[in-house]
Amino acid sequence: MTHILAIDQGTTSSRAILFDKAMRISATRQKEFTQHFPDSGWVEHEVDEIWASVLETCRGVLADMQLATSSVAAIGITNQRETTIIWDRRTGEALHRAIVWQDRRTAAFCDDLKAAGHEELVTARTGLLLDPYFSGTKLRWLLDNVAGARDLAREGHLLFGTVDSYLIWKLTDGRSHVTDATNAARTMLYNIHDGCWDAEICDLLDIPMGILPQVLDCAADFGTTQVFGGEIPIRGVAGDQQAATVGQACFQRGMLKSTYGTGCFALLNTGDTAVTSQNRLLGTIAYQLNGKPTYALEGSIFIAGAVVQWLRDGLGIIDAAPDTQALADQADPTQRLYLVPAFTGLGAPYWDATARGAIYGLTRGSGPAEFARAALESVGYQTRDLLEAMAADMGGLGETVLRVDGGMSASDWSMQFLADILGAPVDRPEVLETTALGAAWLAGMQSGVYPDQDAFSKGWALERRFEAQMSAQEREARYEGWSDAIRRTLTR
Ligand SMILES: Nc1ncnc2c1ncn2[C@@H]1O[C@H](COP(=O)(O)OP(=O)(O)O)[C@@H](O)[C@H]1O
Ligand SMILES: O=P(O)(O)OC[C@H](O)CO
């Protein structure tokens, strides 16, 4: 038993990562899959394509290392969250494409529910806002719009799951219909205080509770797969942002991580307390071990690294993401451009779906360098918005250190600006694959091949700390300019 296999099923690609006994990466495979946009604001994935990409990447890493299944102690799964699948338990066939977390098709339904005064109940029970982002209203849409779905549910043949749940069903050949508490916490159907599906919310959304999976801890016995030849148990599951929180070893109350991929997701460990945000953050479960949930406050930003992709693909002013650094360095220091990347609306803490991107402060001398700098800075400013909201909810954050990961955390320029605008240290770990590491550790720890929580925390290794260098006066003046840009961009 020398390895742990982590499956990271993300929004645009699936990855399989093999970790060795010392928790080092020994092989990685990645496979992108098709994004379907059948209507404005709709995003879907072909479920078979997700499954095929997972199989292919897992088989690939096992072949790369010439590993027999008997050498793999366990599988850990981490996944894009909220994405919603229904399938027929007799065949394992999905009845519709997966409705992806980004999909806004249920916005009007959510507005109706809010107008009818239901948001308070939803937030009190689930920690979430009444928003199309989460699975609940997507599942309702599927039940109402897929021919025969409700009949199948009545007959006991229909099952619902987030991506983890569907993958486990397929991996175990229909023997396990389960999920973990972190994924359940993103459905808007799960009571995070009582640790159970919420009958009143299911009733409100007309969702038959018989189709919901059993909810387990993040480290548990999720079933055993035989699809790779011999048997491999599945022992760890967590939604990707929660897995990154685990991979960053943010196990103490007050610890904070932020993952910079396409978007940015910041999670603050709030310990035993499920904080109900007064500032439009999300209350959620960071992880659940031994039946005990540890809670988090989460801020979700839709556009982080994606703004760099826009510089490359939309404006064509860079060839590759790392080019932003040299370009931003050439920017005229006397110009103060603010780029609000509300390309698909604004996420936390504004939740303004109709806002669109804007740039302020243009002069005759503004060019690619100033755009690049404003784009990188926008990620820092948005993070500060989240931390301001977290501080307001928690009555201050104390001596905060932000642990960062994700593709964009490779940008020294962005991480330095982040430290400057937060006025707090930013720590980048040696292992940037924190999401997969988190899933692997959960599975490995549960199987007894990886160390316990304390030892794992001690093993967290810093690659570089970015210290704030900007004066407090400049920091606040710049942030005030950003807040003004936001005020002018909001539509409500
Ligand atoms: N050196 C860099 N400077 C700035 N942005 C970067 C850099 N490297 C990667 N990125 C950004 O990071 C994102 C990719 O990160 P990744 O964690 O792979 O995202 P995801 O998992 O959401 O696909 C891209 O949006 C890219 O623009
Ligand atoms: O797949 P990612 O990395 O874009 O993450 C998606 C999040 O889990 C959505 O909530």
Short mmCIF file of C-alpha atoms and ligand atoms in Angstrom, two decimals:
data_model
loop_
_atom_site.label_atom_id
_atom_site.label_comp_id
_atom_site.label_asym_id
_atom_site.label_seq_id
_atom_site.Cartn_x
_atom_site.Cartn_y
_atom_site.Cartn_z
CA MET A 1 0.00 0.00 0.00
CA THR A 2 2.28 2.74 -1.20
CA HIS A 3 -0.02 5.34 -2.75
CA ILE A 4 -3.21 7.36 -2.43
CA LEU A 5 -5.16 8.29 -5.55
CA ALA A 6 -6.80 11.73 -5.48
CA ILE A 7 -9.54 12.53 -7.99
CA ASP A 8 -10.02 16.29 -8.48
CA GLN A 9 -13.12 16.71 -10.60
CA GLY A 10 -13.14 20.46 -11.44
CA THR A 11 -15.31 22.78 -13.50
CA THR A 12 -13.25 22.65 -16.66
CA SER A 13 -11.17 19.51 -16.22
CA SER A 14 -10.77 16.30 -14.27
CA ARG A 15 -7.47 15.40 -12.74
CA ALA A 16 -6.05 12.29 -11.15
CA ILE A 17 -3.07 12.72 -8.86
CA LEU A 18 -1.13 9.92 -7.24
CA PHE A 19 0.48 10.72 -3.92
CA ASP A 20 3.20 8.49 -2.48
CA LYS A 21 3.59 7.38 1.11
CA ALA A 22 5.34 10.66 2.00
CA MET A 23 2.43 12.68 0.47
CA ARG A 24 4.57 13.73 -2.49
CA ILE A 25 3.02 13.81 -5.97
CA SER A 26 4.26 10.94 -8.11
CA ALA A 27 2.00 11.27 -11.16
CA THR A 28 -0.67 13.61 -12.52
CA ARG A 29 -3.05 13.39 -15.46
CA GLN A 30 -5.56 16.00 -16.55
CA LYS A 31 -8.39 15.91 -19.06
CA GLU A 32 -10.50 18.87 -20.10
CA PHE A 33 -14.12 18.39 -21.10
CA THR A 34 -16.76 20.33 -22.99
CA GLN A 35 -18.63 23.27 -21.51
CA HIS A 36 -22.18 23.57 -22.85
CA PHE A 37 -23.97 26.95 -22.86
CA PRO A 38 -27.45 26.09 -24.20
CA ASP A 39 -28.95 29.45 -23.26
CA SER A 40 -27.91 32.78 -21.79
CA GLY A 41 -26.63 32.19 -18.25
CA TRP A 42 -26.95 28.38 -18.57
CA VAL A 43 -23.94 26.10 -18.09
CA GLU A 44 -24.06 22.31 -18.44
CA HIS A 45 -21.68 19.34 -18.48
CA GLU A 46 -22.25 16.03 -20.20
CA VAL A 47 -22.26 13.58 -17.27
CA ASP A 48 -20.80 10.72 -19.32
CA GLU A 49 -17.94 12.99 -20.36
CA ILE A 50 -17.15 13.79 -16.73
CA TRP A 51 -17.19 10.08 -15.88
CA ALA A 52 -15.05 9.17 -18.90
CA SER A 53 -12.51 11.88 -18.04
CA VAL A 54 -12.24 10.58 -14.48
CA LEU A 55 -11.74 7.01 -15.63
CA GLU A 56 -9.17 8.01 -18.24
CA THR A 57 -7.07 10.13 -15.90
CA CYS A 58 -7.14 7.57 -13.09
CA ARG A 59 -6.17 4.74 -15.43
CA GLY A 60 -3.50 7.04 -16.86
CA VAL A 61 -1.70 7.71 -13.58
CA LEU A 62 -1.88 4.06 -12.55
CA ALA A 63 -0.32 3.12 -15.89
CA ASP A 64 2.31 5.89 -15.66
CA MET A 65 3.51 4.49 -12.37
CA GLN A 66 2.86 0.88 -13.39
CA LEU A 67 0.95 0.52 -10.16
CA ALA A 68 -1.30 -2.41 -9.36
CA THR A 69 -4.50 -1.54 -7.54
CA SER A 70 -3.13 -3.46 -4.56
CA SER A 71 -0.54 -0.67 -4.18
CA VAL A 72 -3.24 1.99 -3.78
CA ALA A 73 -4.43 2.21 -0.19
CA ALA A 74 -7.41 4.45 -0.89
CA ILE A 75 -9.07 7.01 -3.14
CA GLY A 76 -9.88 10.57 -2.09
CA ILE A 77 -12.40 12.58 -4.12
CA THR A 78 -12.69 16.35 -4.36
CA ASN A 79 -15.00 18.09 -6.76
CA GLN A 80 -16.58 21.19 -8.23
CA ARG A 81 -19.34 21.90 -5.76
CA GLU A 82 -23.09 22.52 -6.17
CA THR A 83 -23.20 21.02 -9.70
CA THR A 84 -26.36 18.94 -9.84
CA ILE A 85 -27.01 15.49 -11.34
CA ILE A 86 -30.04 13.18 -11.34
CA TRP A 87 -29.84 9.59 -12.54
CA ASP A 88 -31.77 6.35 -12.76
CA ARG A 89 -30.53 3.94 -10.08
CA ARG A 90 -31.29 0.92 -12.30
CA THR A 91 -28.92 1.99 -15.09
CA GLY A 92 -26.66 4.66 -13.60
CA GLU A 93 -27.64 6.82 -16.58
CA ALA A 94 -28.02 10.55 -15.95
CA LEU A 95 -31.42 11.88 -17.02
CA HIS A 96 -30.04 15.26 -18.07
CA ARG A 97 -26.71 16.99 -18.39
CA ALA A 98 -25.25 18.17 -15.08
CA ILE A 99 -26.37 21.71 -14.25
CA VAL A 100 -23.18 23.51 -13.33
CA TRP A 101 -22.76 25.76 -10.28
CA GLN A 102 -22.34 28.82 -12.55
CA ASP A 103 -25.76 28.25 -14.12
CA ARG A 104 -28.27 31.06 -13.39
CA ARG A 105 -31.45 29.52 -14.90
CA THR A 106 -33.26 29.49 -11.57
CA ALA A 107 -32.67 33.20 -10.83
CA ALA A 108 -36.32 34.17 -11.30
CA PHE A 109 -37.48 31.26 -9.11
CA CYS A 110 -35.04 32.36 -6.40
CA ASP A 111 -36.34 35.93 -6.67
CA ASP A 112 -39.90 34.64 -6.20
CA LEU A 113 -38.88 32.66 -3.13
CA LYS A 114 -37.12 35.71 -1.72
CA ALA A 115 -40.12 37.93 -2.43
CA ALA A 116 -42.26 35.40 -0.56
CA GLY A 117 -39.96 35.87 2.44
CA HIS A 118 -38.21 32.48 2.45
CA GLU A 119 -34.57 33.59 2.47
CA GLU A 120 -34.40 33.97 6.24
CA LEU A 121 -35.34 30.31 6.79
CA VAL A 122 -32.89 29.11 4.13
CA THR A 123 -30.03 31.13 5.61
CA ALA A 124 -30.84 30.12 9.17
CA ARG A 125 -30.82 26.41 8.31
CA THR A 126 -28.20 26.13 5.56
CA GLY A 127 -25.94 29.17 6.11
CA LEU A 128 -26.39 30.02 2.42
CA LEU A 129 -28.23 32.72 0.52
CA LEU A 130 -31.24 31.96 -1.62
CA ASP A 131 -29.27 31.96 -4.86
CA PRO A 132 -29.23 29.90 -8.09
CA TYR A 133 -25.55 29.07 -7.33
CA PHE A 134 -26.59 26.22 -5.01
CA SER A 135 -28.03 22.81 -5.97
CA GLY A 136 -31.52 23.06 -4.44
CA THR A 137 -33.28 25.12 -7.09
CA LYS A 138 -31.34 23.38 -9.89
CA LEU A 139 -32.66 20.05 -8.62
CA ARG A 140 -36.17 21.48 -8.50
CA TRP A 141 -35.74 22.63 -12.12
CA LEU A 142 -34.68 19.14 -13.18
CA LEU A 143 -37.62 17.51 -11.42
CA ASP A 144 -40.01 19.92 -13.13
CA ASN A 145 -38.47 19.89 -16.59
CA VAL A 146 -37.13 16.39 -17.25
CA ALA A 147 -39.98 14.28 -18.56
CA GLY A 148 -40.86 11.47 -16.18
CA ALA A 149 -38.40 12.53 -13.45
CA ARG A 150 -41.04 12.95 -10.75
CA ASP A 151 -42.64 9.61 -11.68
CA LEU A 152 -39.26 7.90 -11.39
CA ALA A 153 -38.77 9.54 -8.00
CA ARG A 154 -42.17 8.31 -6.84
CA GLU A 155 -41.30 4.79 -7.98
CA GLY A 156 -38.00 4.94 -6.07
CA HIS A 157 -35.77 4.81 -9.15
CA LEU A 158 -34.47 8.40 -9.19
CA LEU A 159 -31.34 9.55 -7.37
CA PHE A 160 -29.80 12.98 -6.90
CA GLY A 161 -26.21 13.79 -6.19
CA THR A 162 -23.48 16.37 -6.49
CA VAL A 163 -20.52 15.25 -8.60
CA ASP A 164 -18.80 13.37 -5.75
CA SER A 165 -21.95 11.39 -5.13
CA TYR A 166 -22.40 10.45 -8.78
CA LEU A 167 -18.75 9.42 -9.13
CA ILE A 168 -19.00 7.21 -6.04
CA TRP A 169 -22.18 5.62 -7.43
CA LYS A 170 -20.36 4.83 -10.68
CA LEU A 171 -17.13 3.75 -9.00
CA THR A 172 -18.98 1.37 -6.69
CA ASP A 173 -21.21 0.09 -9.47
CA GLY A 174 -24.33 1.38 -7.74
CA ARG A 175 -23.56 0.07 -4.28
CA SER A 176 -23.12 3.46 -2.51
CA HIS A 177 -25.41 6.46 -2.70
CA VAL A 178 -23.51 8.77 -0.38
CA THR A 179 -21.95 12.22 -0.13
CA ASP A 180 -19.94 14.06 2.50
CA ALA A 181 -21.04 16.89 4.79
CA THR A 182 -19.16 19.63 2.88
CA ASN A 183 -20.86 18.82 -0.41
CA ALA A 184 -24.23 18.42 1.31
CA ALA A 185 -23.71 21.87 2.84
CA ARG A 186 -23.70 23.41 -0.67
CA THR A 187 -27.04 22.02 -1.77
CA MET A 188 -29.21 24.52 0.15
CA LEU A 189 -31.12 21.46 1.37
CA TYR A 190 -28.88 20.52 4.31
CA ASN A 191 -29.27 21.80 7.83
CA ILE A 192 -25.67 22.54 8.84
CA HIS A 193 -26.59 22.89 12.52
CA ASP A 194 -28.50 19.63 12.93
CA GLY A 195 -26.45 17.71 10.35
CA CYS A 196 -29.38 16.40 8.33
CA TRP A 197 -31.40 17.08 5.20
CA ASP A 198 -33.93 19.79 6.02
CA ALA A 199 -37.49 18.53 5.60
CA GLU A 200 -39.01 22.02 5.59
CA ILE A 201 -36.74 23.30 2.81
CA CYS A 202 -37.24 20.11 0.80
CA ASP A 203 -40.97 20.64 1.20
CA LEU A 204 -40.66 24.29 0.14
CA LEU A 205 -38.82 23.24 -3.03
CA ASP A 206 -41.00 20.15 -3.55
CA ILE A 207 -38.02 17.81 -3.44
CA PRO A 208 -38.72 14.18 -2.43
CA MET A 209 -36.23 13.34 0.30
CA GLY A 210 -35.91 9.72 -0.86
CA ILE A 211 -33.68 10.80 -3.76
CA LEU A 212 -31.06 12.42 -1.49
CA PRO A 213 -27.79 10.61 -0.65
CA GLN A 214 -26.67 9.54 2.82
CA VAL A 215 -24.31 12.12 4.32
CA LEU A 216 -21.00 10.93 5.79
CA ASP A 217 -17.94 12.54 7.38
CA CYS A 218 -15.15 13.70 5.05
CA ALA A 219 -13.04 10.73 6.12
CA ALA A 220 -15.25 7.66 6.10
CA ASP A 221 -16.04 4.45 4.26
CA PHE A 222 -17.68 5.64 1.04
CA GLY A 223 -17.55 2.22 -0.63
CA THR A 224 -15.07 0.19 -2.64
CA THR A 225 -14.37 0.39 -6.34
CA GLN A 226 -13.37 -2.43 -8.63
CA VAL A 227 -13.35 -0.48 -11.87
CA PHE A 228 -9.52 -0.35 -11.97
CA GLY A 229 -9.07 -4.09 -11.62
CA GLY A 230 -8.69 -5.00 -7.95
CA GLU A 231 -10.44 -3.38 -5.04
CA ILE A 232 -9.68 0.17 -3.83
CA PRO A 233 -11.67 1.73 -0.98
CA ILE A 234 -12.89 5.33 -1.23
CA ARG A 235 -12.04 6.89 2.12
CA GLY A 236 -12.01 10.69 1.68
CA VAL A 237 -14.43 13.20 0.12
CA ALA A 238 -14.69 17.00 0.29
CA GLY A 239 -15.84 19.80 -2.00
CA ASP A 240 -12.85 21.40 -3.70
CA GLN A 241 -12.67 24.59 -1.65
CA GLN A 242 -13.07 22.65 1.57
CA ALA A 243 -10.43 20.17 0.44
CA ALA A 244 -8.08 23.11 -0.15
CA THR A 245 -8.84 24.33 3.39
CA VAL A 246 -7.83 20.88 4.65
CA GLY A 247 -4.80 20.74 2.33
CA GLN A 248 -3.69 24.11 3.72
CA ALA A 249 -4.07 22.66 7.22
CA CYS A 250 -6.39 25.50 8.28
CA PHE A 251 -7.52 23.45 11.26
CA GLN A 252 -7.57 26.19 13.90
CA ARG A 253 -10.34 28.70 14.38
CA GLY A 254 -9.27 31.99 12.72
CA MET A 255 -7.12 30.33 10.04
CA LEU A 256 -7.85 31.54 6.55
CA LYS A 257 -7.11 30.30 3.03
CA SER A 258 -7.83 31.77 -0.35
CA THR A 259 -7.65 29.81 -3.60
CA TYR A 260 -6.96 31.78 -6.79
CA GLY A 261 -8.08 29.82 -9.84
CA THR A 262 -10.65 31.02 -12.36
CA GLY A 263 -12.47 32.55 -9.43
CA CYS A 264 -11.39 33.01 -5.83
CA PHE A 265 -12.79 31.29 -2.79
CA ALA A 266 -11.74 32.40 0.70
CA LEU A 267 -12.63 30.24 3.72
CA LEU A 268 -12.19 31.29 7.33
CA ASN A 269 -12.29 28.51 9.91
CA THR A 270 -14.87 29.49 12.56
CA GLY A 271 -14.40 26.35 14.65
CA ASP A 272 -17.46 24.92 16.42
CA THR A 273 -19.51 28.01 15.61
CA ALA A 274 -21.67 28.16 12.51
CA VAL A 275 -21.58 31.93 12.04
CA THR A 276 -24.59 33.40 10.30
CA SER A 277 -23.10 36.19 8.23
CA GLN A 278 -24.58 39.66 8.53
CA ASN A 279 -22.45 40.71 5.57
CA ARG A 280 -23.58 38.39 2.81
CA LEU A 281 -20.89 35.78 3.19
CA LEU A 282 -21.80 32.11 3.28
CA GLY A 283 -21.84 29.94 6.36
CA THR A 284 -20.66 26.46 5.50
CA ILE A 285 -18.93 23.32 6.76
CA ALA A 286 -15.14 23.41 6.38
CA TYR A 287 -14.80 19.69 7.09
CA GLN A 288 -16.41 17.05 9.28
CA LEU A 289 -14.34 14.45 11.10
CA ASN A 290 -15.49 11.88 13.65
CA GLY A 291 -19.05 13.17 13.41
CA LYS A 292 -18.00 16.69 14.39
CA PRO A 293 -18.41 19.54 11.89
CA THR A 294 -15.95 22.41 11.80
CA TYR A 295 -17.58 25.47 10.29
CA ALA A 296 -16.33 28.21 7.97
CA LEU A 297 -17.31 31.56 6.59
CA GLU A 298 -16.83 31.62 2.85
CA GLY A 299 -16.48 34.44 0.37
CA SER A 300 -16.78 33.54 -3.30
CA ILE A 301 -15.48 35.80 -6.08
CA PHE A 302 -16.40 34.79 -9.63
CA ILE A 303 -13.48 36.39 -11.49
CA ALA A 304 -9.87 36.16 -10.29
CA GLY A 305 -7.47 34.37 -12.67
CA ALA A 306 -10.17 34.76 -15.33
CA VAL A 307 -9.33 38.47 -15.53
CA VAL A 308 -5.82 37.46 -16.62
CA GLN A 309 -7.34 35.17 -19.25
CA TRP A 310 -9.35 38.16 -20.46
CA LEU A 311 -6.15 40.21 -20.84
CA ARG A 312 -4.84 37.36 -22.99
CA ASP A 313 -7.92 36.30 -24.97
CA GLY A 314 -10.15 39.38 -24.86
CA LEU A 315 -7.65 42.24 -25.13
CA GLY A 316 -4.75 40.27 -26.59
CA ILE A 317 -2.18 42.31 -24.63
CA ILE A 318 -0.32 39.29 -23.22
CA ASP A 319 0.60 35.92 -24.70
CA ALA A 320 0.55 34.01 -21.42
CA ALA A 321 -0.55 34.63 -17.84
CA PRO A 322 2.99 35.13 -16.40
CA ASP A 323 3.54 38.04 -18.85
CA THR A 324 1.28 40.18 -16.65
CA GLN A 325 4.08 40.64 -14.13
CA ALA A 326 6.53 42.44 -16.45
CA LEU A 327 3.72 44.45 -18.01
CA ALA A 328 2.32 45.59 -14.66
CA ASP A 329 5.83 46.68 -13.62
CA GLN A 330 5.91 49.10 -16.55
CA ALA A 331 2.67 50.84 -15.49
CA ASP A 332 2.79 54.58 -14.85
CA PRO A 333 2.77 54.87 -11.03
CA THR A 334 0.91 58.20 -11.15
CA GLN A 335 -2.14 56.71 -12.88
CA ARG A 336 -4.85 55.15 -10.72
CA LEU A 337 -6.97 52.80 -12.81
CA TYR A 338 -9.61 50.59 -11.20
CA LEU A 339 -10.86 47.57 -13.12
CA VAL A 340 -14.00 45.98 -11.64
CA PRO A 341 -14.17 42.55 -13.31
CA ALA A 342 -17.91 42.05 -12.91
CA PHE A 343 -18.02 40.08 -16.17
CA THR A 344 -20.74 37.77 -14.84
CA GLY A 345 -21.98 40.02 -12.06
CA LEU A 346 -20.40 40.40 -8.63
CA GLY A 347 -20.21 37.62 -6.04
CA ALA A 348 -19.60 38.04 -2.32
CA PRO A 349 -20.21 40.29 -0.56
CA TYR A 350 -22.30 42.15 -3.19
CA TRP A 351 -24.23 39.38 -4.99
CA ASP A 352 -25.21 41.68 -7.83
CA ALA A 353 -26.01 39.41 -10.77
CA THR A 354 -26.75 42.25 -13.18
CA ALA A 355 -23.61 44.34 -12.58
CA ARG A 356 -21.12 44.25 -15.45
CA GLY A 357 -17.41 45.01 -15.71
CA ALA A 358 -16.16 48.58 -15.62
CA ILE A 359 -12.90 50.50 -15.69
CA TYR A 360 -12.41 53.86 -14.00
CA GLY A 361 -9.68 56.46 -14.16
CA LEU A 362 -8.69 56.16 -17.82
CA THR A 363 -6.51 58.95 -19.20
CA ARG A 364 -4.99 59.59 -22.62
CA GLY A 365 -1.85 57.89 -21.31
CA SER A 366 -3.52 54.65 -20.19
CA GLY A 367 -2.33 51.59 -22.06
CA PRO A 368 -1.73 47.83 -21.75
CA ALA A 369 0.59 48.20 -18.74
CA GLU A 370 -2.00 50.12 -16.73
CA PHE A 371 -4.71 47.62 -17.71
CA ALA A 372 -2.52 44.71 -16.64
CA ARG A 373 -1.76 46.34 -13.29
CA ALA A 374 -5.43 47.19 -12.69
CA ALA A 375 -6.41 43.59 -13.53
CA LEU A 376 -3.93 42.08 -11.04
CA GLU A 377 -4.88 44.66 -8.43
CA SER A 378 -8.59 43.85 -8.81
CA VAL A 379 -7.95 40.42 -7.34
CA GLY A 380 -6.33 41.97 -4.25
CA TYR A 381 -9.11 44.51 -3.81
CA GLN A 382 -11.83 41.85 -4.11
CA THR A 383 -10.06 39.74 -1.51
CA ARG A 384 -9.95 42.72 0.82
CA ASP A 385 -13.71 43.13 0.36
CA LEU A 386 -14.14 39.56 1.57
CA LEU A 387 -11.83 40.01 4.54
CA GLU A 388 -13.58 43.24 5.52
CA ALA A 389 -16.89 41.34 5.54
CA MET A 390 -15.33 38.49 7.53
CA ALA A 391 -13.88 40.94 10.06
CA ALA A 392 -17.28 42.60 10.45
CA ASP A 393 -18.94 39.22 11.05
CA MET A 394 -16.29 38.07 13.53
CA GLY A 395 -15.70 41.37 15.35
CA GLY A 396 -12.19 41.58 13.85
CA LEU A 397 -9.78 39.02 12.46
CA GLY A 398 -6.83 39.62 14.79
CA GLU A 399 -3.36 38.91 13.46
CA THR A 400 -4.53 37.41 10.17
CA VAL A 401 -2.23 35.46 7.89
CA LEU A 402 -3.70 34.47 4.54
CA ARG A 403 -2.65 31.11 3.10
CA VAL A 404 -2.93 31.16 -0.69
CA ASP A 405 -2.99 28.54 -3.44
CA GLY A 406 -4.37 27.98 -6.94
CA GLY A 407 -2.87 28.84 -10.34
CA MET A 408 -2.81 32.60 -9.88
CA SER A 409 -1.00 32.41 -6.55
CA ALA A 410 2.08 31.73 -8.70
CA SER A 411 2.05 35.45 -9.54
CA ASP A 412 4.51 37.14 -7.15
CA TRP A 413 3.28 40.54 -8.26
CA SER A 414 -0.34 39.72 -7.36
CA MET A 415 0.58 38.14 -4.03
CA GLN A 416 2.72 41.16 -3.06
CA PHE A 417 -0.12 43.53 -3.91
CA LEU A 418 -2.50 41.30 -1.96
CA ALA A 419 -0.30 41.57 1.15
CA ASP A 420 0.01 45.34 0.63
CA ILE A 421 -3.71 45.99 0.26
CA LEU A 422 -4.66 43.66 3.10
CA GLY A 423 -1.95 44.99 5.36
CA ALA A 424 -1.35 41.37 6.39
CA PRO A 425 1.13 38.62 5.53
CA VAL A 426 0.32 36.28 2.65
CA ASP A 427 1.80 32.77 2.89
CA ARG A 428 2.33 30.61 -0.18
CA PRO A 429 3.01 26.94 0.61
CA GLU A 430 5.48 24.66 -1.10
CA VAL A 431 2.65 22.40 -2.29
CA LEU A 432 0.25 24.40 -4.44
CA GLU A 433 -1.88 21.31 -5.21
CA THR A 434 -3.65 21.82 -1.91
CA THR A 435 -7.06 20.70 -3.15
CA ALA A 436 -5.85 17.27 -4.23
CA LEU A 437 -3.58 17.07 -1.20
CA GLY A 438 -6.56 17.72 1.08
CA ALA A 439 -8.57 14.90 -0.51
CA ALA A 440 -5.56 12.58 -0.46
CA TRP A 441 -4.84 13.33 3.20
CA LEU A 442 -8.45 12.64 4.21
CA ALA A 443 -8.35 9.27 2.45
CA GLY A 444 -4.82 8.44 3.60
CA MET A 445 -5.45 9.44 7.20
CA GLN A 446 -8.65 7.36 7.29
CA SER A 447 -6.69 4.40 5.93
CA GLY A 448 -3.90 4.81 8.46
CA VAL A 449 -1.15 5.50 5.91
CA TYR A 450 -0.98 9.26 6.47
CA PRO A 451 -0.36 11.07 9.75
CA ASP A 452 -3.02 12.51 12.00
CA GLN A 453 -4.25 16.09 11.92
CA ASP A 454 -1.53 17.50 14.19
CA ALA A 455 1.33 15.86 12.35
CA PHE A 456 -0.14 16.87 9.00
CA SER A 457 -0.41 20.50 10.20
CA LYS A 458 3.23 20.47 11.28
CA GLY A 459 4.19 19.20 7.83
CA TRP A 460 2.69 22.26 6.11
CA ALA A 461 5.71 24.00 4.55
CA LEU A 462 6.05 27.64 3.56
CA GLU A 463 7.54 28.44 0.17
CA ARG A 464 7.38 32.23 0.52
CA ARG A 465 5.84 34.84 2.79
CA PHE A 466 4.78 38.18 1.24
CA GLU A 467 4.86 40.98 3.84
CA ALA A 468 2.93 44.23 3.48
CA GLN A 469 5.23 47.04 2.36
CA MET A 470 2.73 49.76 1.46
CA SER A 471 2.16 52.60 3.91
CA ALA A 472 -1.15 52.50 5.76
CA GLN A 473 -2.08 55.87 4.28
CA GLU A 474 -1.56 54.73 0.69
CA ARG A 475 -3.34 51.44 1.38
CA GLU A 476 -6.46 53.15 2.65
CA ALA A 477 -6.45 55.79 -0.11
CA ARG A 478 -6.27 53.09 -2.77
CA TYR A 479 -8.93 50.97 -1.12
CA GLU A 480 -11.22 53.98 -0.87
CA GLY A 481 -10.79 54.46 -4.64
CA TRP A 482 -11.75 50.81 -5.18
CA SER A 483 -14.81 51.10 -2.92
CA ASP A 484 -15.88 54.11 -4.95
CA ALA A 485 -15.47 52.14 -8.19
CA ILE A 486 -17.63 49.37 -6.73
CA ARG A 487 -20.32 51.83 -5.67
CA ARG A 488 -20.46 53.16 -9.21
CA THR A 489 -20.67 49.64 -10.69
CA LEU A 490 -23.42 48.18 -8.51
CA THR A 491 -26.87 48.06 -10.06
CA ARG A 492 -28.78 47.77 -6.80
N1 LIG B 1 1.69 33.62 -13.36
C1 LIG B 1 0.40 33.93 -13.36
N2 LIG B 1 0.01 35.22 -13.23
C2 LIG B 1 -1.30 35.54 -13.21
N3 LIG B 1 -2.31 34.65 -13.32
C3 LIG B 1 -1.98 33.37 -13.47
C4 LIG B 1 -0.62 32.93 -13.49
N4 LIG B 1 -0.62 31.59 -13.67
C5 LIG B 1 -1.92 31.21 -13.73
N5 LIG B 1 -2.74 32.27 -13.63
C6 LIG B 1 -4.21 32.26 -13.67
O1 LIG B 1 -4.65 31.20 -12.84
C7 LIG B 1 -5.80 30.54 -13.40
C8 LIG B 1 -5.58 29.03 -13.42
O2 LIG B 1 -5.52 28.54 -12.12
P1 LIG B 1 -6.12 27.10 -11.77
O3 LIG B 1 -5.90 26.91 -10.31
O4 LIG B 1 -5.55 26.09 -12.70
O5 LIG B 1 -7.65 27.40 -12.08
P2 LIG B 1 -8.96 26.47 -12.21
O6 LIG B 1 -8.74 25.29 -11.29
O7 LIG B 1 -10.10 27.35 -11.78
O8 LIG B 1 -9.05 26.09 -13.66
C9 LIG B 1 -5.99 31.08 -14.79
O9 LIG B 1 -7.15 31.89 -14.80
C10 LIG B 1 -4.75 31.94 -15.06
O10 LIG B 1 -5.09 33.11 -15.75
O1 LIG B 2 -13.88 23.73 -10.11
P1 LIG B 2 -13.41 25.01 -9.53
O2 LIG B 2 -12.02 24.98 -9.01
O3 LIG B 2 -13.68 26.17 -10.47
O4 LIG B 2 -14.31 25.28 -8.20
C1 LIG B 2 -15.67 25.43 -8.30
C2 LIG B 2 -16.29 25.66 -6.93
O5 LIG B 2 -16.31 24.50 -6.15
C3 LIG B 2 -17.68 26.19 -7.11
O6 LIG B 2 -18.29 26.45 -5.87
#
